[in-house]
Amino acid sequence: MSPRPAGIPDAQWCDWTWQMRSRVRTAEDLARYVDPTEDERRAIELLGERFHFVITPYYAALMDPKDPECPIRRQVVPRLAELHDPAGMADPLDEVAHSPVKNVIRVYRDRIAFCVNNECALYCRFCLRKRMLGDEEWSMKKGELEEGLAWIRRTPEIRDVLLTGGDPLVFSDERLDWLLGELRSIPHVEIVRLGTRLPVTLPFRVTDALCRMLEKHHPIWVNTHFNHPRELTPEAASACDRLSRAGIPVGNQSVLLRGINDDAETMKALCEGLVRMRVRPYYCYQAQLLEGTAHFRVPIERGIELFRSLRGRTSGFAIPLYVLDTPHGKVPLMHSYLKGREGDHMLVETYEGAAWRELNPRAGKGEL
Ligand code: SF4
């Protein structure tokens, strides 16, 4: 069991609805878990309304009470640095312009992200969708969900639907069951993905009943969002295990965050820990040019070097693809190991930096 404040019985602590009702929302609430610094208190006061401040008790209990640089704490507690970001934008991926109907984001021909709600268990300070979190304008009434479903129904090229938000697992089992049932009744929707951080921030949400319900709607895939090895708790591991046992492949999408996971040792520990939990490291995102997040961004060249340093030093499938998301889709960011053709050979570089010449067939007539 991970740490928790004294005096809270198991049944309460492990009840996800209690966790949601008891979330940290003020500096006074926060003081039950850590000693807030003056910077944190001021930032909560100045920013709490603009970029809402909410943390689950479970996640708050993972924070180091004494260290403001704690990688858990920095992800969720406001800092005054958020006020200094001249380059940051509210919607850097231009998602609103890519939405044919409310909260349906279409960048690719065959798949969409459907932001089914504007609520999360907690609010990450670097959240791409911070513009909509907790803001009534972006909430989704049943009629608006039905409009999104109707759009998917009349758009036959959509074969892959990502339910995101906010977080779709904040929905009750009944509402999610209804939504998945509706999607499953659309013949051209082949797979449904759930983008959820609840296995990390509120693992008790992944109940047996939820897994039984999800199982009815296969093929379901889950992508979750661990950023640091300290998030790999026994509770989080059990939540991922329950999903895997329900036949749901679980992947991880992290964000490269300065001072949190931007060193090779931390990233390796995170990725290897995920693999031990049968969670596949899938993407690591370059942090977006998002308002209030300059203090989290890492130069892309450094990110490329970080992932290059993992190549050959851990299992290949433990290394996520480092990507930059743009309004025109994702761009892989990686060191090029291909050095070009030399006569009948292709010159490549090994992970240790040595040169290797591989006999390379010439393209036939009409081939590339
Ligand atoms: S869990 Fe995801 S959607 Fe929710 S605040 Fe964090 S990054 Fe944003």
PDB file of N, CA, C and O and ligand atoms in Angstrom, residues 120 122-124 127 133 166 197 225, ligand 1:
ATOM      1  N   CYS A 120     -11.559  15.578 -14.919  1.00  0.00           N
ATOM      2  CA  CYS A 120     -10.512  14.593 -14.633  1.00  0.00           C
ATOM      3  C   CYS A 120     -10.471  14.376 -13.125  1.00  0.00           C
ATOM      4  O   CYS A 120     -11.005  15.183 -12.369  1.00  0.00           O
ATOM      5  N   LEU A 122      -7.764  14.625 -11.395  1.00  0.00           N
ATOM      6  CA  LEU A 122      -6.943  15.770 -10.977  1.00  0.00           C
ATOM      7  C   LEU A 122      -6.567  16.543 -12.229  1.00  0.00           C
ATOM      8  O   LEU A 122      -6.755  16.066 -13.345  1.00  0.00           O
ATOM      9  N   TYR A 123      -6.020  17.730 -12.031  1.00  0.00           N
ATOM     10  CA  TYR A 123      -5.649  18.542 -13.182  1.00  0.00           C
ATOM     11  C   TYR A 123      -4.129  18.688 -13.235  1.00  0.00           C
ATOM     12  O   TYR A 123      -3.523  19.273 -12.328  1.00  0.00           O
ATOM     13  N   CYS A 124      -3.557  18.153 -14.303  1.00  0.00           N
ATOM     14  CA  CYS A 124      -2.106  18.251 -14.481  1.00  0.00           C
ATOM     15  C   CYS A 124      -1.783  19.663 -14.960  1.00  0.00           C
ATOM     16  O   CYS A 124      -2.479  20.199 -15.828  1.00  0.00           O
ATOM     17  N   CYS A 127      -1.450  20.118 -18.772  1.00  0.00           N
ATOM     18  CA  CYS A 127      -2.469  19.447 -19.582  1.00  0.00           C
ATOM     19  C   CYS A 127      -2.752  20.200 -20.880  1.00  0.00           C
ATOM     20  O   CYS A 127      -3.034  21.390 -20.863  1.00  0.00           O
ATOM     21  N   LEU A 133     -10.778  22.009 -19.033  1.00  0.00           N
ATOM     22  CA  LEU A 133     -10.982  21.283 -17.775  1.00  0.00           C
ATOM     23  C   LEU A 133     -11.779  22.089 -16.763  1.00  0.00           C
ATOM     24  O   LEU A 133     -11.438  23.231 -16.468  1.00  0.00           O
ATOM     25  N   GLY A 166     -10.586  15.885 -20.799  1.00  0.00           N
ATOM     26  CA  GLY A 166     -11.021  15.165 -19.618  1.00  0.00           C
ATOM     27  C   GLY A 166     -10.675  13.661 -19.641  1.00  0.00           C
ATOM     28  O   GLY A 166      -9.776  13.237 -20.346  1.00  0.00           O
ATOM     29  N   ARG A 197      -6.059   8.788 -17.405  1.00  0.00           N
ATOM     30  CA  ARG A 197      -4.955   8.831 -16.434  1.00  0.00           C
ATOM     31  C   ARG A 197      -5.396   8.265 -15.095  1.00  0.00           C
ATOM     32  O   ARG A 197      -4.621   8.284 -14.123  1.00  0.00           O
ATOM     33  N   HIS A 225      -1.211   7.220 -18.664  1.00  0.00           N
ATOM     34  CA  HIS A 225      -0.267   8.345 -18.702  1.00  0.00           C
ATOM     35  C   HIS A 225       0.543   8.393 -17.400  1.00  0.00           C
ATOM     36  O   HIS A 225       0.224   9.152 -16.496  1.00  0.00           O
TER      37      HIS A 225
HETATM   38  S1  SF4 B   1      -5.244  13.505 -16.674  1.00  0.00           S
HETATM   39 FE1  SF4 B   1      -4.835  14.014 -18.830  1.00  0.00          FE
HETATM   40  S2  SF4 B   1      -6.613  15.181 -19.505  1.00  0.00           S
HETATM   41 FE2  SF4 B   1      -6.641  15.143 -17.244  1.00  0.00          FE
HETATM   42  S3  SF4 B   1      -5.560  16.950 -16.587  1.00  0.00           S
HETATM   43 FE3  SF4 B   1      -4.031  15.360 -16.686  1.00  0.00          FE
HETATM   44  S4  SF4 B   1      -3.171  15.476 -18.744  1.00  0.00           S
HETATM   45 FE4  SF4 B   1      -5.104  16.633 -18.744  1.00  0.00          FE
END
